[in-house]
Structure formats: structure tokens, C-alpha cells
mmCIF file of C-alpha atoms in Angstrom:
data_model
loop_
_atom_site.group_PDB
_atom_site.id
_atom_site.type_symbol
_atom_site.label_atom_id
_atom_site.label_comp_id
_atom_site.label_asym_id
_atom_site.label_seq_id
_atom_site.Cartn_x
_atom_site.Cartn_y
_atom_site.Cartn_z
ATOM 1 C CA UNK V 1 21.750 11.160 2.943
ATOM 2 C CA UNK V 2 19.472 14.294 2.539
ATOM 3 C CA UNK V 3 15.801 12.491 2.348
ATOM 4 C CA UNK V 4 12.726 13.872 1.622
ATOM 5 C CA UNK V 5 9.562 12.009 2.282
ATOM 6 C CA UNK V 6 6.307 13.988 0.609
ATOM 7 C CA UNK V 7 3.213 13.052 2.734
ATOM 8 C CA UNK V 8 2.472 13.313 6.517
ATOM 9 C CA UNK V 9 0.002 10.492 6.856
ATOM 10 C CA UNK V 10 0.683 8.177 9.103
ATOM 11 C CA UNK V 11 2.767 5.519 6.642
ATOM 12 C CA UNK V 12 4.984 8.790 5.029
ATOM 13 C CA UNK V 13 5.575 10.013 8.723
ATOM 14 C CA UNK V 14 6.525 6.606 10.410
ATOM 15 C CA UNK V 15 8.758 6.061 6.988
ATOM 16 C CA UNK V 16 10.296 9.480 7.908
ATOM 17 C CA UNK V 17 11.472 8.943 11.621
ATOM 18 C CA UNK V 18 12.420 5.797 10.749
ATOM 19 C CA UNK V 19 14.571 7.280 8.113
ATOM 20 C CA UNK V 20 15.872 10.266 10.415
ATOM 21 C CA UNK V 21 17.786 7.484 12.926
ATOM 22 C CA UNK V 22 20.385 8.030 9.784
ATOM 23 C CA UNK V 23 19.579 10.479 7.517
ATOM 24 C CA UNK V 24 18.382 13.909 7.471
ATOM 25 C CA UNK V 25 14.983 13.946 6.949
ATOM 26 C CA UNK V 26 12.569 16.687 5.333
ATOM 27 C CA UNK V 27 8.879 15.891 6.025
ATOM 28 C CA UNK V 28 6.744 17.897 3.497
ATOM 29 C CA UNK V 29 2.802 17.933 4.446
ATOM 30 C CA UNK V 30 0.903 20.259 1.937
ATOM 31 C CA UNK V 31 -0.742 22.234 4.678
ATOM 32 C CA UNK V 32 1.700 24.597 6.898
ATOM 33 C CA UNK V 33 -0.811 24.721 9.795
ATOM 34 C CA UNK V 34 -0.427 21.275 10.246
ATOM 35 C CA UNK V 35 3.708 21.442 9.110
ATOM 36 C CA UNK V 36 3.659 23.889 11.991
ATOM 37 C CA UNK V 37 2.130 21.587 14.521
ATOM 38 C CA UNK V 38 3.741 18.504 13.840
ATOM 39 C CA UNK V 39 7.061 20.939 13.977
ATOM 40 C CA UNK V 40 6.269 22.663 17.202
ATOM 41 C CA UNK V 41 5.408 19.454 18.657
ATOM 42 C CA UNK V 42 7.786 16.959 17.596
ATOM 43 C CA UNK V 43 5.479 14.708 16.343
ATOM 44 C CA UNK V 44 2.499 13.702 14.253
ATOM 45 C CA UNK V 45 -0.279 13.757 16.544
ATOM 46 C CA UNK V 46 -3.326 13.560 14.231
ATOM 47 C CA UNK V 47 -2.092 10.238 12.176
ATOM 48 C CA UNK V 48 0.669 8.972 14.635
ATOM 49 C CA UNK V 49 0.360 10.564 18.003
ATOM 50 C CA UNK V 50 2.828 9.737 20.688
ATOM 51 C CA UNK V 51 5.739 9.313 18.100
ATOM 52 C CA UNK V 52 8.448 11.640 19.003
ATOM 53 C CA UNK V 53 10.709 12.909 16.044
ATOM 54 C CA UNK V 54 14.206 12.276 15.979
ATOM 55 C CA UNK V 55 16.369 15.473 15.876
ATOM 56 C CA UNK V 56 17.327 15.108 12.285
ATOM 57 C CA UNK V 57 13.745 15.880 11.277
ATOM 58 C CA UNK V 58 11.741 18.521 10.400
ATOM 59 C CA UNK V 59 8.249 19.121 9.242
ATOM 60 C CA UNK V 60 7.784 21.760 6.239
ATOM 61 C CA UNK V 61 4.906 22.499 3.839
ATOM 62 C CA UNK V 62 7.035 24.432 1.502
ATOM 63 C CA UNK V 63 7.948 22.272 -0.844
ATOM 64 C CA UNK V 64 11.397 23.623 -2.452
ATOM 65 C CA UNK V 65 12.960 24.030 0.972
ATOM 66 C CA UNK V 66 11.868 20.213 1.267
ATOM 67 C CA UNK V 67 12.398 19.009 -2.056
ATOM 68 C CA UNK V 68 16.324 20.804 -2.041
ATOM 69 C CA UNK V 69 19.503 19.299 -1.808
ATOM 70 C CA UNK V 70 17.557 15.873 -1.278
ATOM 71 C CA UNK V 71 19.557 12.905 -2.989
ATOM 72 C CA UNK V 72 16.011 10.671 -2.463
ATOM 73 C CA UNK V 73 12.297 10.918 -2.482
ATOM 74 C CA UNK V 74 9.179 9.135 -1.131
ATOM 75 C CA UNK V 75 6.254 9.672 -2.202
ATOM 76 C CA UNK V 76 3.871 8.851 0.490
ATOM 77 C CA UNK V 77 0.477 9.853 -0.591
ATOM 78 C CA UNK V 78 -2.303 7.699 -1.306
ATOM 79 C CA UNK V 79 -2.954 6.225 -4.720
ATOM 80 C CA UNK V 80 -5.374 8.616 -5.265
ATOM 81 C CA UNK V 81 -2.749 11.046 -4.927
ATOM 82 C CA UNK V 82 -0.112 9.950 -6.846
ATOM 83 C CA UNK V 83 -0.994 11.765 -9.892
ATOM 84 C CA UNK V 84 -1.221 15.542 -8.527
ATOM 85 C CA UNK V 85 1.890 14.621 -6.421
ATOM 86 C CA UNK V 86 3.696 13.509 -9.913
ATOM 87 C CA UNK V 87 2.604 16.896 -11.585
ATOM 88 C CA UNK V 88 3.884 19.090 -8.663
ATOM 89 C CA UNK V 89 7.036 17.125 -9.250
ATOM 90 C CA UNK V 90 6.982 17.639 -13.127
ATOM 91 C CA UNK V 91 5.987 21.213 -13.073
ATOM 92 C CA UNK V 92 8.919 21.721 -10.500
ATOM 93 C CA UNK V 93 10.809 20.733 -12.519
ATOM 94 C CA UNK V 94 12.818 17.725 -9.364
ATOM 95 C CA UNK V 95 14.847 15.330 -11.103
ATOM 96 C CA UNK V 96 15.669 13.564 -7.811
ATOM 97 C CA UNK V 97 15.421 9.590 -7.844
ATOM 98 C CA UNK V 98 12.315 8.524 -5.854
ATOM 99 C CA UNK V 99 10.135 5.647 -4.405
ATOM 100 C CA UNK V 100 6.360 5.426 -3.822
ATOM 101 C CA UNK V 101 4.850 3.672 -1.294
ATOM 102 C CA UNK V 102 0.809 3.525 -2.611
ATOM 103 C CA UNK V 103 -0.895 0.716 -3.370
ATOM 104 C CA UNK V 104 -3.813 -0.187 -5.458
ATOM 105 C CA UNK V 105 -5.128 0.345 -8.910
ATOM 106 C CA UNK V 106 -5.866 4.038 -9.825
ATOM 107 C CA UNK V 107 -9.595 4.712 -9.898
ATOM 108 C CA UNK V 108 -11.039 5.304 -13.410
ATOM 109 C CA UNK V 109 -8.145 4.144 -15.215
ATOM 110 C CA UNK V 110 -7.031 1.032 -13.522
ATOM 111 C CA UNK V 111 -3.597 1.644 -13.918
ATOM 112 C CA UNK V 112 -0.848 0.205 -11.538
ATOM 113 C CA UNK V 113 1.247 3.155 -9.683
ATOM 114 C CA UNK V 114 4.310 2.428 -11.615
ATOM 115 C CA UNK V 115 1.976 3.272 -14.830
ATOM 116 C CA UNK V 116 0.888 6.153 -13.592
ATOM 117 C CA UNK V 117 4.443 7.210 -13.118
ATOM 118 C CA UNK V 118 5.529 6.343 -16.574
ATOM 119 C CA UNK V 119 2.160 8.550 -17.961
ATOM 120 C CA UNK V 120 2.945 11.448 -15.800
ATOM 121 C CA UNK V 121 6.775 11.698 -16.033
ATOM 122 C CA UNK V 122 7.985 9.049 -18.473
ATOM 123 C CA UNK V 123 11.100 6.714 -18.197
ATOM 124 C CA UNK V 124 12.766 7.990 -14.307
ATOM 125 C CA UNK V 125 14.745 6.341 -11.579
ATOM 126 C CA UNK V 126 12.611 5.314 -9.587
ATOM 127 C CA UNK V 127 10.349 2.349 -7.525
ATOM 128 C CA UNK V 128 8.316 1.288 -5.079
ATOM 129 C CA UNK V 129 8.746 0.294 -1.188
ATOM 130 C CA UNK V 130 6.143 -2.310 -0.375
ATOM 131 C CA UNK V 131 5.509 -4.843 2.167
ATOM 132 C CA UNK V 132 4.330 -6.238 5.655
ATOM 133 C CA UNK V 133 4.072 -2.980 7.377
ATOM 134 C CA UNK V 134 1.946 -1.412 9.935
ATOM 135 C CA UNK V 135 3.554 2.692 10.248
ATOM 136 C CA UNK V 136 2.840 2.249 14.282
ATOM 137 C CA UNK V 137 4.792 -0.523 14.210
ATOM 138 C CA UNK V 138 7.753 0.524 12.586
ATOM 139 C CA UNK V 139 7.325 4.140 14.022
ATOM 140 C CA UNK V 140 7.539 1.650 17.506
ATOM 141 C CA UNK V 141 11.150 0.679 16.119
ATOM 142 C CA UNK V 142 9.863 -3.298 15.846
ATOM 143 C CA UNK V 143 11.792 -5.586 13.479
ATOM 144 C CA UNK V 144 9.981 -4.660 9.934
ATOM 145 C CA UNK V 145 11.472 -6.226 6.557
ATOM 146 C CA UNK V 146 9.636 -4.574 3.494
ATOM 147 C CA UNK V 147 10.728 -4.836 -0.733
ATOM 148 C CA UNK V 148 11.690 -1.947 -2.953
ATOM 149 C CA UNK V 149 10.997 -2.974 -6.558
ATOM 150 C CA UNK V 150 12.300 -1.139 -9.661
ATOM 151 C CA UNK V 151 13.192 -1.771 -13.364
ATOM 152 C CA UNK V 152 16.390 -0.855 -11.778
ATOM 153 C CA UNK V 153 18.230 -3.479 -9.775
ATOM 154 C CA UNK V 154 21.103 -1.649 -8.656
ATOM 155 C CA UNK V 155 18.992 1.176 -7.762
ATOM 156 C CA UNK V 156 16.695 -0.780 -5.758
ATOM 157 C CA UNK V 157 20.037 -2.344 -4.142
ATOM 158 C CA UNK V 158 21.259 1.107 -3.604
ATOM 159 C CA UNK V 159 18.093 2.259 -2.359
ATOM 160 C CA UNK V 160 17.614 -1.112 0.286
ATOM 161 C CA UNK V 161 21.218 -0.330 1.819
ATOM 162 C CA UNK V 162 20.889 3.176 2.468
ATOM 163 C CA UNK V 163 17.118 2.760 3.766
ATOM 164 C CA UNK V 164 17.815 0.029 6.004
ATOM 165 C CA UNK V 165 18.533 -0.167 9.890
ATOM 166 C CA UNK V 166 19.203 -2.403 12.462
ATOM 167 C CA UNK V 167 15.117 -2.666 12.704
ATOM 168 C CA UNK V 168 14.242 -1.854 9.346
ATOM 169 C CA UNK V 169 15.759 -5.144 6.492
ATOM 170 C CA UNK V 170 15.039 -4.197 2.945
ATOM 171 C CA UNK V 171 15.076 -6.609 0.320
ATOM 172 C CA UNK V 172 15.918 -5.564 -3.434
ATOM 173 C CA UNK V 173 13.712 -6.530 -6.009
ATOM 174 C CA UNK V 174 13.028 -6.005 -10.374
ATOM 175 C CA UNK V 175 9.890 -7.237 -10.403
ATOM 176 C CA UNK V 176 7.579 -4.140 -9.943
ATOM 177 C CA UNK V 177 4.958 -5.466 -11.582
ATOM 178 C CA UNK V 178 4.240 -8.282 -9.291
ATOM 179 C CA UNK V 179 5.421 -5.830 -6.290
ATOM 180 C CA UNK V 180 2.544 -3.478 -7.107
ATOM 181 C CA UNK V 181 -0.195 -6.503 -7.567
ATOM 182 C CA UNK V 182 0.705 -7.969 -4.329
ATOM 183 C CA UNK V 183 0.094 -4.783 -2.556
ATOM 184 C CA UNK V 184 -3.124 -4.165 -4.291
ATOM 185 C CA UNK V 185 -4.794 -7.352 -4.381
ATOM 186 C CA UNK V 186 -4.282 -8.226 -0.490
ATOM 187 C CA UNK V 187 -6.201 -5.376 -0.013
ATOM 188 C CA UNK V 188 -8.780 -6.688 -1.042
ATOM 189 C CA UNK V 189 -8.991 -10.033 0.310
ATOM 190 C CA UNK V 190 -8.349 -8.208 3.516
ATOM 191 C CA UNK V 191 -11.760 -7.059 3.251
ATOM 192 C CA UNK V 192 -13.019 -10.700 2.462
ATOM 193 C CA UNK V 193 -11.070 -12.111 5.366
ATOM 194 C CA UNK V 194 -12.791 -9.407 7.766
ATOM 195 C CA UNK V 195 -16.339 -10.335 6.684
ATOM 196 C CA UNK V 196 -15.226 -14.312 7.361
ATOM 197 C CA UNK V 197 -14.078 -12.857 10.716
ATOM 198 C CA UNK V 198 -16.589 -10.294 11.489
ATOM 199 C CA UNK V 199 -19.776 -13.462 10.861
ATOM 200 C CA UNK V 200 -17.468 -15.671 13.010
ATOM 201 C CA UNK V 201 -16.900 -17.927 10.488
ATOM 202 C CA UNK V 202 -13.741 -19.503 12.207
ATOM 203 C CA UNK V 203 -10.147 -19.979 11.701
ATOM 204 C CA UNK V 204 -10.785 -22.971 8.814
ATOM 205 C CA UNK V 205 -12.514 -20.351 6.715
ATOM 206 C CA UNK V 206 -10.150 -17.930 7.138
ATOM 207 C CA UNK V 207 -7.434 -19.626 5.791
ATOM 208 C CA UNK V 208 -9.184 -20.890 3.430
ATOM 209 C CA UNK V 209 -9.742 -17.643 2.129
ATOM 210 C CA UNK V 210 -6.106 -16.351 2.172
ATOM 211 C CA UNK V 211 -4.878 -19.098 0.283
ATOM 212 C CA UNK V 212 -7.261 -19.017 -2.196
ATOM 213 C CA UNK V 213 -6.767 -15.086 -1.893
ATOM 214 C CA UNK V 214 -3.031 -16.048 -2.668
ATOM 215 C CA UNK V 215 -3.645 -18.038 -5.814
ATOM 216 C CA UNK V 216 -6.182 -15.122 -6.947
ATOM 217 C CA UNK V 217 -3.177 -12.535 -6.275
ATOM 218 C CA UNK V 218 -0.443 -15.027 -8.321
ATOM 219 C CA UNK V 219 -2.934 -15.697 -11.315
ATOM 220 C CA UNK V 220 -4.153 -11.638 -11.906
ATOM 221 C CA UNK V 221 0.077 -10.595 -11.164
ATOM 222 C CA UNK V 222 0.998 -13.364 -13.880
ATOM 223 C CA UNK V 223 -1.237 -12.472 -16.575
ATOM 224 C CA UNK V 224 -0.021 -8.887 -16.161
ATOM 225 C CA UNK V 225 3.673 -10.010 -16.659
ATOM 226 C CA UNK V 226 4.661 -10.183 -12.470
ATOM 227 C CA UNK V 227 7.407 -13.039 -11.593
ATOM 228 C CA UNK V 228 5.279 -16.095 -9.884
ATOM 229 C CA UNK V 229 8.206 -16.410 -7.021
ATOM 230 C CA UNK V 230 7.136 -12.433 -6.463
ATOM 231 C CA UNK V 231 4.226 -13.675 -4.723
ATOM 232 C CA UNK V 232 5.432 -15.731 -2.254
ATOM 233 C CA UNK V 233 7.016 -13.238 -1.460
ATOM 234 C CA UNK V 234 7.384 -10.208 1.071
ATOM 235 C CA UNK V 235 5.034 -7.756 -1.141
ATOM 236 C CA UNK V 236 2.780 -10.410 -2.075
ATOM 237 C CA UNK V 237 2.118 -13.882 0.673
ATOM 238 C CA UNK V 238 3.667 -11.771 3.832
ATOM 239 C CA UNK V 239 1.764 -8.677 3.020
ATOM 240 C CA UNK V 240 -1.033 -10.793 2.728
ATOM 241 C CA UNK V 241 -1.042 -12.746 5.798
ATOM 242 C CA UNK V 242 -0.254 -9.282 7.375
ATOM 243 C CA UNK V 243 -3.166 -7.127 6.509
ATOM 244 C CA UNK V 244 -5.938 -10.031 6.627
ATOM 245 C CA UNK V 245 -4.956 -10.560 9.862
ATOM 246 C CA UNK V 246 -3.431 -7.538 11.798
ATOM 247 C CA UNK V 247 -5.924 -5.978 13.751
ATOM 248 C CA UNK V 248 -4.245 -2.204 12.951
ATOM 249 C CA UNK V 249 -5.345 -3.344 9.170
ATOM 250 C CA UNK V 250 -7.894 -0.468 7.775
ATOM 251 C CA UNK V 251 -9.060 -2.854 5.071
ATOM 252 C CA UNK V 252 -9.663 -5.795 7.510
ATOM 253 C CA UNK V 253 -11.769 -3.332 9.460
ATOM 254 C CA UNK V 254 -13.991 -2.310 6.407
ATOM 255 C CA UNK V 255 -14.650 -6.358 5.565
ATOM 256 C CA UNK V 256 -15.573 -6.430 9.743
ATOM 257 C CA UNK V 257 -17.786 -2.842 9.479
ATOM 258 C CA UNK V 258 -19.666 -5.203 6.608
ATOM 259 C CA UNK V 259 -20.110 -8.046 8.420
ATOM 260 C CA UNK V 260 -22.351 -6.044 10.432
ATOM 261 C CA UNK V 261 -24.452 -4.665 8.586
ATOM 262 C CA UNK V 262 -23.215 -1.255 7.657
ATOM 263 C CA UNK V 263 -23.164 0.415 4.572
ATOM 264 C CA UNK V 264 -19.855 1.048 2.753
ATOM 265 C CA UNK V 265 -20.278 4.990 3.064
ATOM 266 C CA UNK V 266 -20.934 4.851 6.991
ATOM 267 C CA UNK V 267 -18.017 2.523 7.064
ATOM 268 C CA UNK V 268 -15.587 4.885 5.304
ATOM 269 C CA UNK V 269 -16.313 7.882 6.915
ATOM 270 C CA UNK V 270 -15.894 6.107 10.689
ATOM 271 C CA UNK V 271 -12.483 4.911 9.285
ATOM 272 C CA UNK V 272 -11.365 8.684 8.986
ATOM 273 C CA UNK V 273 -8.630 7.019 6.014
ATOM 274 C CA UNK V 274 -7.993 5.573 3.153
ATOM 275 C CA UNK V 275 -8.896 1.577 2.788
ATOM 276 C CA UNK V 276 -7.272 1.427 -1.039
ATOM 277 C CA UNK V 277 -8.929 -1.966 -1.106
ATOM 278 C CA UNK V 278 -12.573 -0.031 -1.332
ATOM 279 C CA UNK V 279 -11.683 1.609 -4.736
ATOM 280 C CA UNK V 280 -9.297 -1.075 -5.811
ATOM 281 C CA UNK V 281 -11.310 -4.216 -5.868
ATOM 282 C CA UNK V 282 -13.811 -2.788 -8.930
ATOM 283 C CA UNK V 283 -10.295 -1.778 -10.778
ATOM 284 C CA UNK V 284 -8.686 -5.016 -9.921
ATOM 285 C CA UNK V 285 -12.037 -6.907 -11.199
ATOM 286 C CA UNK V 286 -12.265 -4.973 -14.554
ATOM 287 C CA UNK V 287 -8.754 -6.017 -15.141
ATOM 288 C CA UNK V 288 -8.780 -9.310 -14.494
ATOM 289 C CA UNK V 289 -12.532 -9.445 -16.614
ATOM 290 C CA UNK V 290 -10.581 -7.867 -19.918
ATOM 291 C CA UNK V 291 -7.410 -10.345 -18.918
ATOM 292 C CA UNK V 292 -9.937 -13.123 -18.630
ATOM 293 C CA UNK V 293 -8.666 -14.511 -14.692
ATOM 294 C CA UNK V 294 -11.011 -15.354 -12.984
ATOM 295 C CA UNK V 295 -11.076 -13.968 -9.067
ATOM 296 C CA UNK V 296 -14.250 -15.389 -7.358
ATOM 297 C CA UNK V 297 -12.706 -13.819 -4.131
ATOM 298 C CA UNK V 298 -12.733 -10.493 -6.014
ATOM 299 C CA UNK V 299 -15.982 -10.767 -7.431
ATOM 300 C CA UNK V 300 -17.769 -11.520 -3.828
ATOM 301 C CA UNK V 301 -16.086 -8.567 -2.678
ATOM 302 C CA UNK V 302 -17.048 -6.096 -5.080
ATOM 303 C CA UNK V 303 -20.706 -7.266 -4.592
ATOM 304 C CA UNK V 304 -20.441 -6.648 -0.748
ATOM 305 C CA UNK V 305 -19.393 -2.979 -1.646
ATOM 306 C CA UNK V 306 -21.932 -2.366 -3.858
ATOM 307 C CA UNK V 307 -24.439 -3.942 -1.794
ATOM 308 C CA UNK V 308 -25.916 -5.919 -3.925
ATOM 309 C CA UNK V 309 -25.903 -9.313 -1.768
ATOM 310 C CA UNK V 310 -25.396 -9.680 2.375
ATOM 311 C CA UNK V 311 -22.277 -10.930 3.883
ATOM 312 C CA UNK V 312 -23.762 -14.626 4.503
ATOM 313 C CA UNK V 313 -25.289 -14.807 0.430
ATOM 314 C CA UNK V 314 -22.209 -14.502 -0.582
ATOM 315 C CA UNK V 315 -20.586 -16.889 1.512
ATOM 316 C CA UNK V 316 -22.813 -19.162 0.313
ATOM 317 C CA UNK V 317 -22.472 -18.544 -3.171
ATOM 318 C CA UNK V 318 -18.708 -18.973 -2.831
ATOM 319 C CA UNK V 319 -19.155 -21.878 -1.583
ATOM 320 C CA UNK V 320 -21.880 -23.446 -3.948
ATOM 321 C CA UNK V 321 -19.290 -22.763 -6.939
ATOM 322 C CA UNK V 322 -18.622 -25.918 -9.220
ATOM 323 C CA UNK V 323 -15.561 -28.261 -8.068
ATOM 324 C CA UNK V 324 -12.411 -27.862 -9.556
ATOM 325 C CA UNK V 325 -8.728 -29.055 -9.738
ATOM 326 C CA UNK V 326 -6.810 -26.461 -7.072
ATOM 327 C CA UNK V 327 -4.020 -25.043 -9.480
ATOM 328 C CA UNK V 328 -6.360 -24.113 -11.878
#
């Protein structure tokens, strides 16, 4: 299959030479110094340096030669991408079936990515790859097992059999909807679960805080119309447990930054990338406000970004809430 994946980060470009092991692979970054570079070099050495390309692919920035002959897309920009990458798409007039692989809520409009899809380019083939997944580790060639969701069955089926590899298991999935939510929402309880970690709170806390992170995650992804099994799930419990514990998790290392001390703007800029749990957790709370779910979890977060409490107030307030039955 001709594929071609349309973001050089370090998720698009792992995606990409995991893809190349049996496709042919077109790697489109918008600048062509950097397309040069990671061409001349063989590899991606600002976002995933020591990675060696496979022979089947190359590194572009123009964007027909990538975009041509290609049976499948990815879109691997960040959410806060999506939309320009959707225009360049529509005003290219490419009719090629794609994925993305973003997560979050879109700033300003809280809309999911498949939403933003739909706005932009209307009814396509199309979905999402989500999932457990650090790009270093999959770039690595480790055993990985990620979703793609769409509307779509059999093209998410089609899509999971082509994409796969004897490291890479893809499961097939119509429940986009609680896909997305699953991949938005652990984001931010990644950020809670690095503040636990970062004041040394200990391992009872932590858990504590995924699982209630987990019922948080099913109750906002079933008021929105997501499938409740969804979330115990790859895209919603395993990508979960995944980024509030991984140490290569950017999101657990903002909720760590916090624990310290630093402000959110320090934080960000030491990161040098996108944390999508940052913009989405004020998105994911106004949703869940107008919804009427309640995501104490959430809340506490979006307070810690805004600065508005410490780490250890908010703890406490979490803790001082009134007793209730669990599933509720």
C-alpha cells in the first residue's frame, strides 16, 4: 500500500517507519528544511533521534508528491492542527480515505476530532487510530496494540489488517465517540496522577485516582453517546493506565512540573510539545458542566492550571468531598 502519513512529530514519524516495514511510506513535514534533514539523514533527529528509516521511506514537504497515488492517510498533527490540516486537504481537493491520530477537545469550540472532521469536510471515510502508545516505543519495534475507530466497521477492519505487523496488533472498532473521549480524558487525569506522584502521595493514591479517573472518563463518554464496554477498553482503561503512569508521558510530566511549584507557562515551554491534556481539561469541563456529569478529577485539575489553588489544597478538597455510593 502507498501510505502517506502528514506530520513529522514524533507520533506521525514513529507511525511512519512503523508503517514502511510493509508499505511505502511518504512522510510529509510542512517545512522542506527540515523534510531535507530528516531525508539526508535517515531519520527524525529533532522529535525521534536515533530512529533509522526503513528504505521504503521518504521525507517530503511538498505535499502533492506526498499526498499522490496514496491509497491511505494519517493525519498526525496535533489537535490544534487538525483544522488547517483538514482545509489543505479540502482545498486540494484529496479524496483519499484517512485516519487521525489527535486527541483532545478542540480549544474554543470543544469539539471532538471526529466533529471537527465532519465541520471541515462533511460525511468521508475515515477514523481514528488511538491507544496505549509511546512513538519511541513503537519506533523501538516493541509489541504495541492500539484501536482504529470509525462509523465504518469494515473500513476500520480494512484499515487494522493492512496497518498491522508482527509488533504492531490493531483492533477494529465503531465506536468513535467513546474512542476519542478515552484519548482525551486520560490526558487529563495524567496530569492529576503526576501531581499525586510528584507530592509523593504513594501508590494507594494513585490508584485511587485512576480508577476514579476511569469512572470520570466512562460517565462524560456515555452522556456523549460512547459504548460503556469502549472504556475498558484499549483507547480508554489501557490508554489510561499507560499515560498516568509511563514515565515518556508529556502530560504526566506537566501534573509532576506542578507538583513543584511551577507555573503552567514555565512548564510548557520546558516540555518543548504539546501536553493536549493542558488545553483539553477546560474543554472537557465545559462539556461535562452543559451535559451536567460531574468530574471532580477534572475540576481539581483545571484549578491547578489556572492556579487558582496549590497542589496539596486541592488534594485536600478532593478528599473532604461528601460520601457517596461508588457507581454513582
Amino acid at each position: 500500500m502507498q501510505i502517506a502519513v502528514l506530520g513529522a512529530g514524533a507520533w506521525g514519524t514513529a507511525l511512519a517507519i512503523s508503517f514502511a516495514h510493509r508499505h511505502s511510506v511518504s512522510l510529509w513535514a510542512r517545512d522542506p528544511e527540515k523534510a531535507a534533514r530528516m531525508q539526508a539523514a535517515g531519520e527524525n533527529s529533532r522529535y525521534l533521534p536515533g530512529h533509522r528509516f526503513p528504505a521504503s521511506l521518504r521525507a517530503t514537504a511538498d505535499f502533492s508528491a506526498a499526498c499522490k497515488d496514496a491509497e491511505l492517510m494519517l493525519i498526525a498533527a496535533p489537535l490544534a492542527g487538525l483544522r488547517a490540516a483538514l482545509q489543505h486537504l479540502r482545498a486540494a481537493e484529496v479524496e483519499t480515505p484517512f485516519l487521525w491520530v489527535c486527541k483532545g477537545l478542540e480549544k474554543g469550540t470543544g469539539l471532538l476530532p471526529h466533529q471537527v472532521v465532519r465541520e471541515v469536510l462533511g460525511e468521508r471515510m475515515c477514523g481514528v487510530l488511538t491507544g496505549p502508545s509511546f512513538a519511541d516505543e513503537l519506533a523501538r519495534d516493541l509489541p504495541t496494540v492500539v484501536t482504529i475507530a470509525s462509523t465504518d466497521a469494515n473500513f476500520a477492519l480494512r484499515c487494522a489488517e493492512a496497518l498491522r505487523g508482527p509488533r504492531l496488533r490493531i483492533y477494529a472498532s465503531d465506536d468513535v465517540i467513546g474512542a476519542e473521549v478515552g484519548g482525551a480524558v486520560k490526558n487529563v487525569m495524567a496530569i492529576a496522577t503526576g501531581v499525586c506522584d510528584g507530592l509523593g502521595l504513594g501508590m494507594n493514591a494513585r490508584a485511587a485516582l485512576m480508577t476514579r479517573g476511569l469512572h470520570e472518563i466512562a460517565r462524560f463518554g456515555k452522556a456523549l453517546g460512547g459504548h460503556a464496554d469502549t472504556f475498558m477498553g484499549l483507547s480508554g482503561m489501557g490508554d489510561l493506565f499507560l499515560t498516568c503512569t509511563g514515565d515518556l508521558s508529556r502530560n504526566r510530566r506537566v501534573g509532576l512540573l506542578l507538583a513543584t511549584g511551577k507555573p503552567l507557562d514555565q512548564i510548557t515551554r520546558e516540555l518543548g510539545q504539546v501536553a493536549e491534556g493542558v488545553p483539553a481539561a477546560h474543554e472537557v469541563q465545559r462539556r461535562a458542566a452543559a451535559l451536567g456529569v460531574k468530574m471532580p478529577i477534572t475540576d481539581w485539575v483545571c484549578t491547578l492550571l489556572d492556579g487558582s489553588v496549590t497542589p496539596i489544597e486541592g488534594v485536600a478538597a478532593l478528599m473532604e468531598r461528601d460520601i457517596g455510593f461508588e457507581g454513582r
